[in-house]
Amino acid sequence: MSESERPRPTWQGGYGADSQPEQASSYDHDGRQTLRPYQAGVISRVNAAIAAGTRRILLVSPTGSGKTVIAAAIIAAAVLRKSRVLFLAHRRELIVQTCRKLHAVGCDHGPLLPGYPVRPGEPVQIASIATLHARAIRSSTIE
């Protein structure tokens, strides 16, 4: 499948006519990755859904389309609004990848992983479901 035929992420898990062709990643003057047009569009639609009162939002997107980049942008915006965020993933690799993306956008976070320092005061916590479950069983606090 060529790059122009590759499906692009759209709202609520479909691939529709509003799909954008993939753009090369670009970086701003501070060396931070900028969003591709379709990523910015998806974030706008997620924000519109949240503003409309939607509580369960699902974004489905193909491999390599930047789901973690999109999540990092949404999380960074939530932190600017003084919200707290819990990001869950089922694989250590995804947690480490998310930590890197959040660091790239300048968002302080605390990974809840064995071997990593505990930072419960950070507005964003990143964890696996297994780690949260194990820590909750061992104690009444998640440390």
XYZ file of N, CA and C in Angstrom:
429
model
N 0.852 -1.177 0.000
C 0.000 0.000 0.000
C 0.892 1.232 0.000
N 0.640 2.148 -0.896
C 1.444 3.362 -0.961
C 1.047 4.318 0.155
N 1.914 5.299 0.420
C 1.630 6.287 1.469
C 0.330 7.030 1.204
N 0.038 7.341 -0.063
C -1.179 8.098 -0.355
C -2.434 7.255 -0.167
N -2.303 5.914 -0.209
C -3.455 5.042 -0.014
C -3.648 4.638 1.446
N -2.644 4.924 2.283
C -2.700 4.513 3.675
C -3.814 5.250 4.404
N -4.655 4.548 5.147
C -5.755 5.218 5.858
C -5.236 6.156 6.925
N -5.906 7.250 7.136
C -5.550 8.239 8.134
C -6.587 8.202 9.241
N -6.219 8.605 10.437
C -7.164 8.558 11.544
C -8.272 9.585 11.378
N -9.449 9.176 11.740
C -10.577 10.092 11.755
C -11.336 9.884 13.049
N -12.337 10.662 13.241
C -13.109 10.669 14.467
C -13.866 9.370 14.674
N -13.874 8.863 15.896
C -14.635 7.716 16.353
C -14.345 6.442 15.579
N -13.093 6.272 15.163
C -12.648 4.984 14.680
C -12.906 4.678 13.226
N -13.278 5.626 12.414
C -13.481 5.343 11.007
C -12.430 5.985 10.149
N -12.392 5.594 8.891
C -11.517 6.228 7.925
C -12.430 6.808 6.868
N -12.517 8.110 6.857
C -13.504 8.736 5.990
C -12.914 9.645 4.944
N -13.814 10.328 4.257
C -13.429 11.222 3.173
C -12.592 12.399 3.662
N -12.696 12.702 4.957
C -11.934 13.835 5.479
C -10.513 13.439 5.870
N -10.088 12.215 5.543
C -8.725 11.779 5.850
C -7.723 12.669 5.126
N -6.634 12.928 5.782
C -5.582 13.773 5.227
C -4.415 12.893 4.809
N -3.750 13.180 3.703
C -2.535 12.436 3.379
C -1.446 12.742 4.402
N -0.574 11.792 4.600
C 0.473 11.967 5.610
C 1.436 13.070 5.209
N 1.744 13.934 6.147
C 2.713 15.001 5.953
C 3.988 14.601 6.687
N 5.112 15.030 6.199
C 6.366 14.765 6.890
C 6.353 15.485 8.233
N 6.936 14.850 9.245
C 7.028 15.499 10.549
C 7.885 16.746 10.420
N 7.528 17.763 11.183
C 8.338 18.956 11.197
C 8.572 19.361 12.646
N 9.552 20.207 12.835
C 9.922 20.624 14.173
C 9.940 22.141 14.235
N 9.529 22.696 15.391
C 9.548 24.143 15.545
C 10.960 24.606 15.905
N 11.112 25.896 16.130
C 12.440 26.462 16.394
C 13.050 25.969 17.704
N 12.239 25.412 18.608
C 12.758 24.854 19.861
C 13.099 23.373 19.733
N 12.930 22.817 18.541
C 13.229 21.407 18.333
C 12.101 20.469 18.713
N 10.923 21.014 19.000
C 9.779 20.183 19.359
C 9.008 19.786 18.103
N 8.495 18.570 18.122
C 7.732 18.089 16.978
C 6.398 18.836 16.898
N 6.042 19.269 15.695
C 4.755 19.924 15.492
C 3.750 18.897 14.987
N 2.487 19.182 15.209
C 1.436 18.260 14.799
C 1.227 18.302 13.297
N 0.904 17.166 12.743
C 0.503 17.091 11.344
C -0.919 17.623 11.257
N -1.343 18.083 10.082
C -2.697 18.655 9.973
C -3.805 17.705 10.428
N -3.725 16.426 10.081
C -4.784 15.501 10.495
C -4.766 15.276 11.997
N -3.578 15.351 12.631
C -3.505 15.212 14.088
C -4.167 16.402 14.774
N -3.894 17.596 14.274
C -4.532 18.795 14.831
C -6.037 18.736 14.642
N -6.485 18.220 13.491
C -7.921 18.081 13.234
C -8.587 17.108 14.188
N -7.927 15.989 14.463
C -8.473 15.009 15.395
C -8.577 15.619 16.790
N -7.547 16.355 17.203
C -7.575 16.995 18.519
C -8.711 18.004 18.604
N -8.940 18.751 17.542
C -10.050 19.705 17.522
C -11.386 18.993 17.696
N -11.534 17.847 17.033
C -12.792 17.097 17.155
C -12.954 16.474 18.532
N -11.866 16.028 19.129
C -11.934 15.515 20.494
C -12.342 16.641 21.442
N -11.715 17.813 21.301
C -12.072 18.956 22.152
C -13.520 19.374 21.963
N -14.016 19.336 20.733
C -15.422 19.676 20.472
C -16.353 18.676 21.144
N -15.994 17.409 21.095
C -16.817 16.384 21.742
C -16.837 16.568 23.254
N -15.678 16.889 23.821
C -15.615 17.137 25.263
C -16.471 18.351 25.622
N -16.373 19.407 24.829
C -17.170 20.618 25.079
C -18.664 20.332 24.963
N -19.028 19.368 24.117
C -20.436 19.004 23.943
C -20.923 18.058 25.036
N -20.034 17.664 25.935
C -20.435 16.815 27.049
C -20.221 15.325 26.829
N -19.588 14.951 25.749
C -19.323 13.534 25.495
C -18.286 13.046 26.492
N -18.572 11.928 27.148
C -17.672 11.414 28.185
C -16.839 10.241 27.725
N -17.283 9.504 26.736
C -16.545 8.337 26.252
C -16.154 8.566 24.806
N -14.902 8.883 24.611
C -14.404 9.227 23.285
C -13.375 8.184 22.883
N -13.511 7.675 21.682
C -12.595 6.664 21.182
C -11.923 7.172 19.919
N -10.598 7.127 19.923
C -9.820 7.473 18.741
C -9.106 6.220 18.276
N -9.392 5.800 17.067
C -8.726 4.648 16.470
C -7.925 5.164 15.297
N -6.681 4.723 15.214
C -5.788 5.240 14.191
C -4.769 4.160 13.838
N -4.327 4.108 12.586
C -3.386 3.051 12.186
C -1.993 3.224 12.804
N -1.246 2.149 12.779
C 0.127 2.154 13.263
C 0.940 3.242 12.560
N 1.694 3.993 13.343
C 2.569 5.009 12.780
C 1.911 6.340 12.499
N 0.649 6.489 12.879
C -0.053 7.734 12.585
C 0.115 8.791 13.675
N 0.745 8.427 14.773
C 1.028 9.414 15.808
C 0.017 9.468 16.931
N -0.528 8.328 17.331
C -1.493 8.321 18.425
C -0.876 8.844 19.718
N 0.378 8.483 19.981
C 1.034 8.955 21.199
C 1.311 10.450 21.122
N 1.639 10.944 19.947
C 1.844 12.387 19.749
C 0.525 13.129 20.010
N -0.576 12.585 19.499
C -1.895 13.177 19.719
C -2.219 13.166 21.209
N -1.995 12.024 21.864
C -2.272 11.925 23.299
C -1.435 12.925 24.084
N -0.158 13.056 23.728
C 0.717 13.998 24.437
C 0.217 15.429 24.291
N -0.261 15.792 23.121
C -0.790 17.150 22.911
C -2.055 17.375 23.735
N -2.931 16.382 23.776
C -4.166 16.498 24.568
C -3.831 16.583 26.052
N -2.892 15.753 26.501
C -2.487 15.756 27.913
C -1.840 17.085 28.287
N -0.941 17.598 27.440
C -0.282 18.874 27.731
C -1.307 20.005 27.863
N -2.326 19.992 27.000
C -3.378 21.017 27.089
C -4.173 20.872 28.386
N -4.431 19.635 28.804
C -5.155 19.409 30.063
C -4.348 19.915 31.254
N -3.049 19.704 31.229
C -2.190 20.170 32.321
C -2.186 21.699 32.378
N -2.185 22.349 31.219
C -2.262 23.812 31.198
C -3.550 24.325 31.827
N -4.617 23.499 31.758
C -5.904 23.845 32.392
C -5.952 23.412 33.853
N -4.804 22.974 34.379
C -4.665 22.532 35.781
C -5.405 21.229 36.061
N -5.593 20.395 35.064
C -6.204 19.083 35.255
C -5.127 18.064 35.600
N -5.548 16.981 36.232
C -4.664 15.853 36.487
C -5.031 14.754 35.507
N -4.040 13.967 35.102
C -4.243 12.960 34.069
C -3.628 11.640 34.513
N -4.352 10.548 34.274
C -3.820 9.205 34.435
C -3.847 8.557 33.065
N -2.679 8.220 32.536
C -2.546 7.582 31.229
C -2.230 6.118 31.470
N -3.073 5.217 30.960
C -2.874 3.787 31.144
C -2.515 3.124 29.824
N -1.598 2.188 29.899
C -1.232 1.377 28.739
C -1.000 -0.044 29.233
N -1.040 -0.981 28.322
C -0.886 -2.369 28.737
C 0.523 -2.919 28.513
N 1.422 -2.130 27.939
C 2.777 -2.576 27.675
C 3.785 -1.558 28.189
N 4.866 -2.068 28.746
C 5.947 -1.210 29.236
C 6.479 -0.313 28.113
N 6.599 -0.864 26.905
C 7.122 -0.104 25.774
C 6.257 1.124 25.482
N 4.951 0.967 25.596
C 4.041 2.090 25.352
C 4.148 3.140 26.453
N 4.383 2.694 27.668
C 4.532 3.636 28.776
C 5.816 4.452 28.595
N 6.902 3.768 28.255
C 8.177 4.466 28.035
C 8.059 5.421 26.844
N 7.399 4.986 25.777
C 7.190 5.850 24.605
C 6.387 7.086 24.993
N 5.362 6.915 25.796
C 4.540 8.045 26.232
C 5.355 8.996 27.106
N 6.198 8.450 27.964
C 7.070 9.300 28.783
C 7.955 10.168 27.895
N 8.504 9.568 26.855
C 9.369 10.332 25.942
C 8.594 11.437 25.227
N 7.392 11.127 24.761
C 6.594 12.133 24.043
C 6.186 13.263 24.974
N 5.820 12.936 26.228
C 5.452 13.985 27.180
C 6.661 14.848 27.524
N 7.812 14.235 27.641
C 9.032 15.010 27.877
C 9.298 15.946 26.696
N 9.057 15.456 25.486
C 9.285 16.262 24.281
C 8.380 17.489 24.222
N 7.167 17.397 24.785
C 6.264 18.555 24.779
C 6.389 19.361 26.070
N 7.351 19.001 26.925
C 7.595 19.764 28.141
C 6.597 19.527 29.240
N 6.010 18.350 29.286
C 4.975 18.036 30.268
C 5.561 17.147 31.367
N 5.613 17.661 32.592
C 6.118 16.883 33.719
C 5.168 15.731 34.009
N 5.728 14.576 34.315
C 4.912 13.390 34.547
C 5.632 12.444 35.491
N 4.874 11.515 36.028
C 5.426 10.496 36.905
C 5.095 9.126 36.380
N 6.087 8.381 35.924
C 5.804 7.012 35.479
C 5.642 6.089 36.684
N 4.630 5.256 36.666
C 4.434 4.259 37.712
C 4.895 2.922 37.147
N 6.206 2.729 37.183
C 6.825 1.515 36.659
C 7.893 1.039 37.623
N 8.057 -0.268 37.756
C 9.163 -0.762 38.581
C 10.488 -0.230 38.033
N 11.345 0.222 38.944
C 12.647 0.734 38.540
C 12.677 2.215 38.239
N 11.523 2.871 38.269
C 11.455 4.311 38.020
C 11.119 5.016 39.330
N 11.644 6.222 39.550
C 11.308 6.938 40.791
C 9.829 7.322 40.806
N 9.242 7.226 41.990
C 7.839 7.590 42.165
C 7.741 9.101 42.258
N 6.848 9.696 41.480
C 6.653 11.154 41.490
C 5.156 11.449 41.591
N 4.543 11.156 42.736
C 3.085 11.295 42.859
C 2.573 12.723 42.778
N 3.439 13.706 42.935
C 2.997 15.098 42.878
C 2.850 15.642 41.477
N 3.275 14.895 40.481
C 3.178 15.370 39.098
C 1.719 15.321 38.631
N 1.330 16.262 37.779
C -0.065 16.297 37.323
C -0.433 15.140 36.393
N 0.571 14.499 35.810
C 0.324 13.379 34.899
C 1.013 12.148 35.454
N 0.260 11.062 35.560
C 0.803 9.783 35.968
C 0.611 8.804 34.811
N 1.653 8.036 34.530
C 1.606 7.069 33.432
C 1.847 5.702 34.046
N 0.956 4.758 33.766
C 1.065 3.456 34.417
C 0.496 2.352 33.547
N 0.890 1.130 33.918
C 0.222 -0.032 33.337
C -0.870 -0.451 34.305
N -1.872 -1.083 33.797
C -2.959 -1.569 34.641
C -2.408 -2.596 35.622
N -1.483 -3.441 35.169
C -0.901 -4.462 36.035
C -0.150 -3.837 37.208
N 0.617 -2.772 36.952
C 1.361 -2.112 38.025
C 0.406 -1.466 39.019
N -0.610 -0.795 38.535
C -1.586 -0.185 39.450
C -2.253 -1.247 40.311
N -2.645 -2.342 39.698
C -3.305 -3.424 40.424
C -2.364 -4.012 41.481
N -1.122 -4.298 41.089
C -0.159 -4.879 42.028
C 0.109 -3.945 43.193
N 0.265 -2.674 42.935
C 0.549 -1.720 44.009
C -0.665 -1.506 44.906
N -1.837 -1.570 44.340
C -3.048 -1.414 45.144
C -3.251 -2.611 46.059
N -2.884 -3.796 45.601
C -3.017 -5.000 46.413
C -2.022 -4.980 47.587
N -0.792 -4.517 47.315
C 0.245 -4.505 48.350
C -0.002 -3.467 49.436
N -0.647 -2.388 49.100
C -0.853 -1.336 50.088
C -2.139 -0.590 49.792
N -2.499 0.283 50.700
C -3.703 1.080 50.474
C -3.422 2.319 49.653
N -2.136 2.582 49.355
C -1.764 3.715 48.516
C -1.022 3.212 47.294
N -1.078 3.981 46.247
C -0.381 3.634 45.009
C 0.928 4.402 44.981
N 1.994 3.770 45.421
C 3.320 4.383 45.469
C 4.306 3.526 44.723
